[in-house]
Coordinates of C-alpha atoms in Angstrom, one line a residue:
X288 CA 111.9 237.7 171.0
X289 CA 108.6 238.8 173.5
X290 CA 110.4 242.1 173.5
X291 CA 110.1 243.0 170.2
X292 CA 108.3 246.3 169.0
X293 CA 106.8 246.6 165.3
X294 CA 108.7 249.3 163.5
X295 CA 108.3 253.3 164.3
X296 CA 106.3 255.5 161.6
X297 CA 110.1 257.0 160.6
X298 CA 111.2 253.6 160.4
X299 CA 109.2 252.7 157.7
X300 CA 108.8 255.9 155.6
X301 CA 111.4 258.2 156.9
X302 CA 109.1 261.1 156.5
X303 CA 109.1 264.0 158.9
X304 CA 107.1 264.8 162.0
X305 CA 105.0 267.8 161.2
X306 CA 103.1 269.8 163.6
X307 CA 99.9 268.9 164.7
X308 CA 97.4 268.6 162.1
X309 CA 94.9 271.2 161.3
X310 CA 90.8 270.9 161.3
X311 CA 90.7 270.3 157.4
X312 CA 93.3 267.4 157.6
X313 CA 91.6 265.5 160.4
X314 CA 88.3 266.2 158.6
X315 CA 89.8 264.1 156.2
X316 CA 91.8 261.2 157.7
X317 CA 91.4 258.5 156.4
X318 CA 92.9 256.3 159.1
X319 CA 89.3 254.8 159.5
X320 CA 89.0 253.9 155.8
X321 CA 92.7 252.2 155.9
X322 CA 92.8 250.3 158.9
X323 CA 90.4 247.4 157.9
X324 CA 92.2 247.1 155.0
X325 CA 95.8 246.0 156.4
X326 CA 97.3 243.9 159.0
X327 CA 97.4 244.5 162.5
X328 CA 100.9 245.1 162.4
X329 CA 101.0 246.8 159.2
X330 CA 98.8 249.4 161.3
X331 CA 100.7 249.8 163.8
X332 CA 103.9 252.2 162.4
X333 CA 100.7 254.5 161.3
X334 CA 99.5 254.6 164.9
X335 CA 102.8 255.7 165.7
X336 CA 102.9 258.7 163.2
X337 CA 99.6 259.7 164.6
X338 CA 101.4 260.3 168.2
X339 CA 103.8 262.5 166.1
X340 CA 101.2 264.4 164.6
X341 CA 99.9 265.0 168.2
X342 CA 102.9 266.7 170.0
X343 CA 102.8 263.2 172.1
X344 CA 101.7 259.9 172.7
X345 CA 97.9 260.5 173.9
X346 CA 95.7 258.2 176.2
X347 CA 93.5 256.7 172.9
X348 CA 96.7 256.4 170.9
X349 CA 97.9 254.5 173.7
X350 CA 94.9 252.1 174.1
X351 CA 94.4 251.2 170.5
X352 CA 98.0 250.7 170.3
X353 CA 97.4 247.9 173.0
X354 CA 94.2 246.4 171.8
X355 CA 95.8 246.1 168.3
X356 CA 98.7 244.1 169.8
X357 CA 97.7 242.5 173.0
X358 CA 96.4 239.7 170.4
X359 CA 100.1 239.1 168.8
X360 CA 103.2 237.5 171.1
X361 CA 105.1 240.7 171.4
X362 CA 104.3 240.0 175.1
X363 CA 106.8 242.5 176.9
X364 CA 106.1 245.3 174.9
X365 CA 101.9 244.7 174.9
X366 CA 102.9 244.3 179.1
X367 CA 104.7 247.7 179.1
X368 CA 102.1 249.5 176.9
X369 CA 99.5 248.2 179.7
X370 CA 102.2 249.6 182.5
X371 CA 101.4 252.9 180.6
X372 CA 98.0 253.1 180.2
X373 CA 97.7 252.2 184.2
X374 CA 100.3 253.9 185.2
X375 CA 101.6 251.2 186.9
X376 CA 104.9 249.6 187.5
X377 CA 103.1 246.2 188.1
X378 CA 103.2 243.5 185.5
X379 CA 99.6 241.4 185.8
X380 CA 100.4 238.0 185.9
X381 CA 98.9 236.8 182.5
X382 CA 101.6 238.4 180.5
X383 CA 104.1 236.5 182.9
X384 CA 102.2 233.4 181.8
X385 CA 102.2 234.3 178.2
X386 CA 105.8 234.9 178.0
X387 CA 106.7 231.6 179.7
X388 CA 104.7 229.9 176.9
X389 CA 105.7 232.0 173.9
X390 CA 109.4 230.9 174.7
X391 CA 108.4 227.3 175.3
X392 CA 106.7 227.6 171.9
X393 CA 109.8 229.1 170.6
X394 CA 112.1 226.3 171.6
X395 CA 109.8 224.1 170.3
X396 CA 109.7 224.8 166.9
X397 CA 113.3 225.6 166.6
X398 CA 113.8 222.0 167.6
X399 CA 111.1 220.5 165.2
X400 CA 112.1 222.7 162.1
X401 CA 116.2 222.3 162.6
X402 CA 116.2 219.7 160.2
X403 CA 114.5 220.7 157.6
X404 CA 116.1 224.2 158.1
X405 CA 119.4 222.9 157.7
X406 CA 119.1 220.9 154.9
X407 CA 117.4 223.8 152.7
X408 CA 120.5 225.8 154.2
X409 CA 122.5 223.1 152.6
X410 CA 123.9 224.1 148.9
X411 CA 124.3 220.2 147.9
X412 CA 120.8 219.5 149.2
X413 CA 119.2 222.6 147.2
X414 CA 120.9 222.4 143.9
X415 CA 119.2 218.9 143.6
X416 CA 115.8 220.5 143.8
X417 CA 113.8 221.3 141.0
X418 CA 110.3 223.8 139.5
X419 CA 108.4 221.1 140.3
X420 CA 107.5 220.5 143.9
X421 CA 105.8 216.9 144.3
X422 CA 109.2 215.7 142.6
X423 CA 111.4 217.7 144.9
X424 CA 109.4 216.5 148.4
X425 CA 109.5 213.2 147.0
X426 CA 113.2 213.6 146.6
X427 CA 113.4 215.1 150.3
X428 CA 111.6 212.7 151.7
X429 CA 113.4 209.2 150.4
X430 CA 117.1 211.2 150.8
X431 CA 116.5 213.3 154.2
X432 CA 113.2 211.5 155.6
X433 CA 111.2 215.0 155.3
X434 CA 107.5 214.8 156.1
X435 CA 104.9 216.9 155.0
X436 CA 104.5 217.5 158.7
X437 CA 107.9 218.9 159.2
X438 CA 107.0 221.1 155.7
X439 CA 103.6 222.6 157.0
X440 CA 105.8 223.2 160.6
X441 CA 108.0 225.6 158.5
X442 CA 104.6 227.7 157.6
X443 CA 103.5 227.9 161.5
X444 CA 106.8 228.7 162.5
X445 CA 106.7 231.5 160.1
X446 CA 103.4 232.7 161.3
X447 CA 104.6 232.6 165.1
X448 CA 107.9 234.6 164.4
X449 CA 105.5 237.2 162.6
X450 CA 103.2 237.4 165.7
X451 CA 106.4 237.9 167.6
X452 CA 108.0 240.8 166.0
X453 CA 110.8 238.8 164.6
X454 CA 109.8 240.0 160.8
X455 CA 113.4 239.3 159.2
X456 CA 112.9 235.2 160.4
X457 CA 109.5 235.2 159.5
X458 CA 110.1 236.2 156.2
X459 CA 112.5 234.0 155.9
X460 CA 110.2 230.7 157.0
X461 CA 107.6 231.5 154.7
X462 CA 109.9 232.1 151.9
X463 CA 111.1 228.1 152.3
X464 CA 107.7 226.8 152.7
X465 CA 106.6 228.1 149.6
X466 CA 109.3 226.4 147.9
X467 CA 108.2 223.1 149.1
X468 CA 104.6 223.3 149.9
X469 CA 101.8 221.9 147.3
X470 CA 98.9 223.5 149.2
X471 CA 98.3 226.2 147.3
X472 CA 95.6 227.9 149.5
X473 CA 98.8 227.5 152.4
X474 CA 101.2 229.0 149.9
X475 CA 99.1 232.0 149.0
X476 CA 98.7 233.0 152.4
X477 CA 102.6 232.6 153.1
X478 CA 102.8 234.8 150.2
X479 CA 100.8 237.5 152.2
X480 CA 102.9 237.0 155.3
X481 CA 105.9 237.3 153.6
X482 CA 104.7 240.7 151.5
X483 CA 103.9 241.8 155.1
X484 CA 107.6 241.3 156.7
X485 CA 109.1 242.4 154.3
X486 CA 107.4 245.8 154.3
X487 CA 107.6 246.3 157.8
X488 CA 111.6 245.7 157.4
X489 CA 111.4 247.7 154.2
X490 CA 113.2 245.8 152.1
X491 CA 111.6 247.7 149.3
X492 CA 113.0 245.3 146.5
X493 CA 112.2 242.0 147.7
X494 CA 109.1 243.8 148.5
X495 CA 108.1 244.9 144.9
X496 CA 109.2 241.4 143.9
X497 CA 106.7 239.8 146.2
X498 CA 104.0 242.3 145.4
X499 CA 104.2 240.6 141.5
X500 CA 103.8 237.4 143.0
X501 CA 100.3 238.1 144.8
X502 CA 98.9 240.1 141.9
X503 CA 99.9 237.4 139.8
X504 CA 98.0 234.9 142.4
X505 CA 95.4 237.3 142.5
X506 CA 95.2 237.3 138.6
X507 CA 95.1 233.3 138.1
X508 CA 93.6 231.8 141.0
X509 CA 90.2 230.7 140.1
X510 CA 88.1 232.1 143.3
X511 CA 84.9 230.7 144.3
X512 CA 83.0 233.8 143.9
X513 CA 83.9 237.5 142.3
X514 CA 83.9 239.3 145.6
X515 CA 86.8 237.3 147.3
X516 CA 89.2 238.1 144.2
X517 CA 87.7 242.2 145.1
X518 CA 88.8 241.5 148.5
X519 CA 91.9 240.6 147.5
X520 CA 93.0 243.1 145.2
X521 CA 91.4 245.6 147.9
X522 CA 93.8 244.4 150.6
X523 CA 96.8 244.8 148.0
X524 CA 96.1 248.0 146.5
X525 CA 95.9 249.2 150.5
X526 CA 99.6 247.3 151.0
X527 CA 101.7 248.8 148.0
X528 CA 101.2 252.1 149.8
X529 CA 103.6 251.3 151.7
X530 CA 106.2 251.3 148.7
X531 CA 104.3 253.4 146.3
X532 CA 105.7 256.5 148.4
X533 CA 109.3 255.0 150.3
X534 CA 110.6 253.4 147.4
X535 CA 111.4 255.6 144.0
X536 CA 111.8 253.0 141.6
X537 CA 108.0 251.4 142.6
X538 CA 106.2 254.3 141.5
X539 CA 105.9 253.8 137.9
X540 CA 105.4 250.3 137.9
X541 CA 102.3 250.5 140.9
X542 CA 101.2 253.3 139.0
X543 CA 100.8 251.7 135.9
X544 CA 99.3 248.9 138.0
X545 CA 96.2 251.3 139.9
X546 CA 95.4 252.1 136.7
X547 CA 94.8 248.7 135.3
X548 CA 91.4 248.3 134.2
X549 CA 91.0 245.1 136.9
X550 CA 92.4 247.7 139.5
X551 CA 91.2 250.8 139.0
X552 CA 87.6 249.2 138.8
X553 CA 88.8 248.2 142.3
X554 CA 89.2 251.5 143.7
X555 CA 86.3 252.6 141.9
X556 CA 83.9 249.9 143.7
X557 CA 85.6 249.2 146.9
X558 CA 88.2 252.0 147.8
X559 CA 87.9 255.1 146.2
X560 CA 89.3 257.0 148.9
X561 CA 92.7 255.7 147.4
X562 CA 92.3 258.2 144.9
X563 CA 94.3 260.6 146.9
X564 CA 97.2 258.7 146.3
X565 CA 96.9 257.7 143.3
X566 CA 96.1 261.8 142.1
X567 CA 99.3 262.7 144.6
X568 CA 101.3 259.9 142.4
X569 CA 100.6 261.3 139.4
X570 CA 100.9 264.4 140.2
X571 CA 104.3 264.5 142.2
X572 CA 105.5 262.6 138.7
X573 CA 105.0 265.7 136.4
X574 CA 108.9 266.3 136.9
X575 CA 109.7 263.0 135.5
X576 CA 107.4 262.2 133.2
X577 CA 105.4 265.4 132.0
X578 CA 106.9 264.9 128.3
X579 CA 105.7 261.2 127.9
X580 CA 102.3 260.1 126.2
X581 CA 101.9 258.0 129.3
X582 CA 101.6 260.6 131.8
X583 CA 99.7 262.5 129.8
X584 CA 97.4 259.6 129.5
X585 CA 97.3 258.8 133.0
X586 CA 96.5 262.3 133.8
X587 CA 93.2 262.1 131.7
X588 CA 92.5 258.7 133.1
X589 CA 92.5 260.6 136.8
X590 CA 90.9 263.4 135.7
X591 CA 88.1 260.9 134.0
X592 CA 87.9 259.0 137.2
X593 CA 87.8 261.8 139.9
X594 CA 84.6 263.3 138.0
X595 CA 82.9 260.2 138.1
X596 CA 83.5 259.1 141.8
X597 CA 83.1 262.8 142.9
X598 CA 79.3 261.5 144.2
X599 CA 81.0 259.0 145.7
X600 CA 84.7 260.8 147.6
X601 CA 86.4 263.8 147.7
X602 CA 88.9 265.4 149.9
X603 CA 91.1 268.6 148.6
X604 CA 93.5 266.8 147.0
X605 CA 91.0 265.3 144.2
X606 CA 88.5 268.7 144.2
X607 CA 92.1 270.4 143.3
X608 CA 92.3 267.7 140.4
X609 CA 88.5 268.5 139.6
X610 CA 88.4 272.4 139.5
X611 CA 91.4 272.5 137.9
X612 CA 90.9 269.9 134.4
X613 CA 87.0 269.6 135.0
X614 CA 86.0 273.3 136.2
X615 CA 88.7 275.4 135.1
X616 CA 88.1 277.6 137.8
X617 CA 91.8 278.5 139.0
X618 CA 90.8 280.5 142.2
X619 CA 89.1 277.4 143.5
X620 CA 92.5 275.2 142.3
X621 CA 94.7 277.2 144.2
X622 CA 92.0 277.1 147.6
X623 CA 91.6 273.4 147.6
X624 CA 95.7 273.9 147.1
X625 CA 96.4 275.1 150.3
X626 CA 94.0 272.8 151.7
X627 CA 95.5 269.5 150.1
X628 CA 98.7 271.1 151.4
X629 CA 97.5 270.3 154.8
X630 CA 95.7 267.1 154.2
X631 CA 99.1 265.4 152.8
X632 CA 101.2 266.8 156.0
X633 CA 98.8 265.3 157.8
X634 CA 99.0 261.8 156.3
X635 CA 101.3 258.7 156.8
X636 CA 102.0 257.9 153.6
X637 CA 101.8 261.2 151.7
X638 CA 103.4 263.6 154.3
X639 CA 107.1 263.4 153.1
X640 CA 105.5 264.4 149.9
X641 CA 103.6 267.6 150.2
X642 CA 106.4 269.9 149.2
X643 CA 106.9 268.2 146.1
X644 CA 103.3 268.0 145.5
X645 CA 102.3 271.5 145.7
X646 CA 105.4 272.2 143.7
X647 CA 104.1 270.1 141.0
X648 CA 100.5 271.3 141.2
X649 CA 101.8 275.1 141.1
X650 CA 103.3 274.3 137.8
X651 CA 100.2 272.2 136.2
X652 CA 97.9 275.5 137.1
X653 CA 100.7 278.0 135.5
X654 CA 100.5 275.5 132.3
X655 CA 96.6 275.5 132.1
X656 CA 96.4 278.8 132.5
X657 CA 98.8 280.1 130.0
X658 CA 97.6 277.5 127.8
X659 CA 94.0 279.4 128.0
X660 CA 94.9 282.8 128.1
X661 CA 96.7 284.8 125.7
X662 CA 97.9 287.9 127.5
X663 CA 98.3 287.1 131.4
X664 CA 99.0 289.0 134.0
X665 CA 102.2 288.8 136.4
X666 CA 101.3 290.0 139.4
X667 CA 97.7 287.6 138.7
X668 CA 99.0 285.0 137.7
X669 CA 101.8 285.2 141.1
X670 CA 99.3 286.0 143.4
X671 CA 96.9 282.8 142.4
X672 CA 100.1 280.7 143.0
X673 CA 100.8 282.4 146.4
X674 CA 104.0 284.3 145.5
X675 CA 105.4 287.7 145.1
X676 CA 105.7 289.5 141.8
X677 CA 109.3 289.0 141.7
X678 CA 109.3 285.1 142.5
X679 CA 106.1 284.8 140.1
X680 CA 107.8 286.4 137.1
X681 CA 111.0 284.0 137.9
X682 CA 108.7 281.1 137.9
X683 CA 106.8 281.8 134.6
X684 CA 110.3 282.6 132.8
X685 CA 111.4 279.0 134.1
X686 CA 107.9 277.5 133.3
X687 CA 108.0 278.8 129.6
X688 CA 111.9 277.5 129.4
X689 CA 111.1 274.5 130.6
X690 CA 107.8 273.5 128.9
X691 CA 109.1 275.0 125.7
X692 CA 105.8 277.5 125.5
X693 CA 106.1 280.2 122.9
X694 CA 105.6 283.0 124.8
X695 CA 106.9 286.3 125.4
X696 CA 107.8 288.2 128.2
X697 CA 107.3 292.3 128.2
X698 CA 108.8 293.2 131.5
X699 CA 107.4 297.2 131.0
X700 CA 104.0 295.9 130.7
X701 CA 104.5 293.2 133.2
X702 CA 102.3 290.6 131.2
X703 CA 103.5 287.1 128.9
X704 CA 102.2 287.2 126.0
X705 CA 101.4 283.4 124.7
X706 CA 101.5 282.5 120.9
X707 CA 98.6 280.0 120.6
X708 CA 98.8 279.1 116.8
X709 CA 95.4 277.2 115.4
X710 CA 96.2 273.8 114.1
X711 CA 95.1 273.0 110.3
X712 CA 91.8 271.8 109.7
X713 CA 93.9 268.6 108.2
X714 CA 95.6 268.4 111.7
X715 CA 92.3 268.3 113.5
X716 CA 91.2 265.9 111.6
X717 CA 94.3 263.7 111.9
X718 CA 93.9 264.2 115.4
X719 CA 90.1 263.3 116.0
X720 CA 90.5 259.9 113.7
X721 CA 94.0 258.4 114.3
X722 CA 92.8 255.8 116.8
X723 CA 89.6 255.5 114.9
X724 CA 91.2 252.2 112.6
X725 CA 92.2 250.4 116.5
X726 CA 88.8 250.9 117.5
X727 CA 86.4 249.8 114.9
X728 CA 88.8 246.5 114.5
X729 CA 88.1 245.7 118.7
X730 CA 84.6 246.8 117.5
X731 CA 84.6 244.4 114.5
X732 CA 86.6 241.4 116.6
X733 CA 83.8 241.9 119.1
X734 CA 80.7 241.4 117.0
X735 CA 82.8 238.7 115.2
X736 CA 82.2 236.8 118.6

């Protein structure tokens, strides 16, 4: 139990280890930004790809590591991290003490919770409970004698196994005390705990499951001022990274979520650094989704937002977003390209991504670009995506195939042409009023009030 060690950077995103990072991606780490934003031991697998990134586990990296954890109960690992740092094969005699009592502790609450344990491990006992949790602990406590002593002892004994290490248990002991517990301020917090070991054992569907159930608090729970409910939906924005980019199926449904007016007002105020992600999201779906109304309509929504917050952040990634839709300026795009290339390799949660994201980005500037221009180019268009004339005129044969462009290619010339055919006027006009009806009715509904 004091032995345990939070879970390695590959452990939780089974990303690679790249190279050391270059000048442009720790110009814009965001490590800094992140890190107040998540739990001490949700930090630590990110500490850990760090070391990667560095060829090696360095003095600082080493420190912080211990000052994040010499707080927690992970006593034998926070003991041989100081053996490090010293270099020393000494253990001080505090962490001898601490270890004593985090195993008297231990023994302690397994004895005071075995009870209660058992009997919620009991089928008979649990098909007898019911939604309604003042009826069930009534029925507990006249059947089986449960207190709600031994109920709130469930929630510190999920706490302590979470300082320990042991995140499987923990999650476990929070998950019952919810089910009994009618201290809602003690529940939401379990709900935090539990969100928290269940990430950092990546169980990615239980996760998404609990990540429901704290928006959903978030959403309903009447907070005594606005900037506590900002908090909170700053602190979970910051912990679905986690499954936004290790678990496939989240990525629609967080998605979908970021850009939630409540949310992306959020990121707006509090966090707009998590823009990268969100652009690298939607981006990195254009393979899935390119077709839909949806993505196209998230993809305007990021393009919207990135031009307003550009006062306020920007790192390549969004500038690529920004000279691309708001600037049209496709030498710039493919610059801030290479350079979000970088940033992504050199970030915890994006790095098993950037292959897939310049991928994707290659093909968005090919579509604006023949989009705009009638007669392009080969061997321009191929060199402004970085690739030889021979793999550029493969990639725009597959790019009109695929995105069903009517084009034409004149391999003597070496130039697509691109049929752009003018919609009617009546189109246009279809167009420019179809959502007019929706919008003077909110309008109307609105001044009604």
């Amino acid at each position: 139990m004091t032995d345990n060690k939070p879970p390695t950077a590959e452990a939780i995103s089974n990303g690679e280890t790249h190279a050391a990072p270059t000048s442009i991606a720790q110009q814009y780490d965001l490590l800094p930004k992140l890190i107040p934003n998540l739990d001490r031991h949700l930090t630590f697998p990110l500490l850990e790809f760090l070391s990667g990134l560095e060829g090696g586990e360095s003095s600082e990296v080493l420190k912080a590591k211990y000052e994040l954890l010499k707080q927690t109960n992970m006593t034998d690992y926070v003991a041989s991290l100081w053996q490090e740092i010293n270099d020393s094969d000494d253990v001080p005699e505090e962490f001898v003490r601490k270890r004593d009592e985090v195993l008297q502790r231990l023994s302690l609450f397994t004895d005071e919770t075995k009870q209660i344990d058992e009997l919620l491990n009991d089928e008979s006992v649990v098909s007898n409970l019911r939604s309604d949790k003042v009826a069930n602990l009534k029925f507990l406590e006249q059947q089986h004698g449960v207190t709600i002593q031994m109920v709130d002892m469930l929630y510190d004994y999920g706490r302590f196994q979470y300082s320990c290490g042991s995140y499987a248990n923990a999650a476990h002991l929070l998950d019952q005390f919810r089910i009994l517990s009618t201290d809602n301020d003690k529940a939401s917090s379990a709900s935090w705990g539990k969100l928290a070991a269940d990430i950092l054992t990546t169980n990615w569907e239980v996760v998404m499951e609990e990540v429901n159930k704290v928006k959903e608090s978030i959403d309903t729970k009447l907070f005594n001022n606005p900037l506590a409910q900002l908090d909170h939906r700053t602190w979970l924005i910051h912990w679905t990274l986690f499954p936004f980019f290790n678990y496939e199926p989240a990525r629609d449904t967080i998605t979908e979520m970021l850009f939630s007016p409540s949310f992306i007002n959020t990121i707006q105020t509090n966090c707009p650094w998590i823009l990268r992600y969100l652009a690298a999201a939607v981006i990195t779906n254009r393979s899935r989704t390119r077709n839909t109304g949806a993505y196209q309509k998230q993809l305007k929504d990021l393009v919207r937002v990135v031009r307003q917050e550009g006062y306020e952040y920007n790192d390549p990634v969004t500038e690529f977003i920004k000279a691309l839709y708001v600037d049209f300026d496709f030498e710039e795009a493919q610059k801030k390209l290479g350079e979000a290339e970088e940033v992504l390799k050199g970030d915890f949660f994006l790095s098993a991504t950037a292959d897939g994201f310049v991928e994707a980005a290659r093909h968005l500037i090919s579509e604006s670009y023949c989009k705009i221009h009638q007669r392009i180019d080969i061997k321009d268009l191929s060199a402004r995506l970085g690739l030889n004339q021979d793999e550029g005129e493969k990639w725009i044969v597959n790019l009109i195939r695929d995105t069903r462009m009517d084009g034409k290619l004149d391999y003597k010339e070496g130039t697509v042409l691109m049929n752009h055919p003018a919609n009617s006027v009546y189109q246009q006009v279809i167009e420019r009023t179809k959502g007019s009806f929706f919008r003077t009715s909110v309008l109307s509904a609105a001044v009604a009030k």
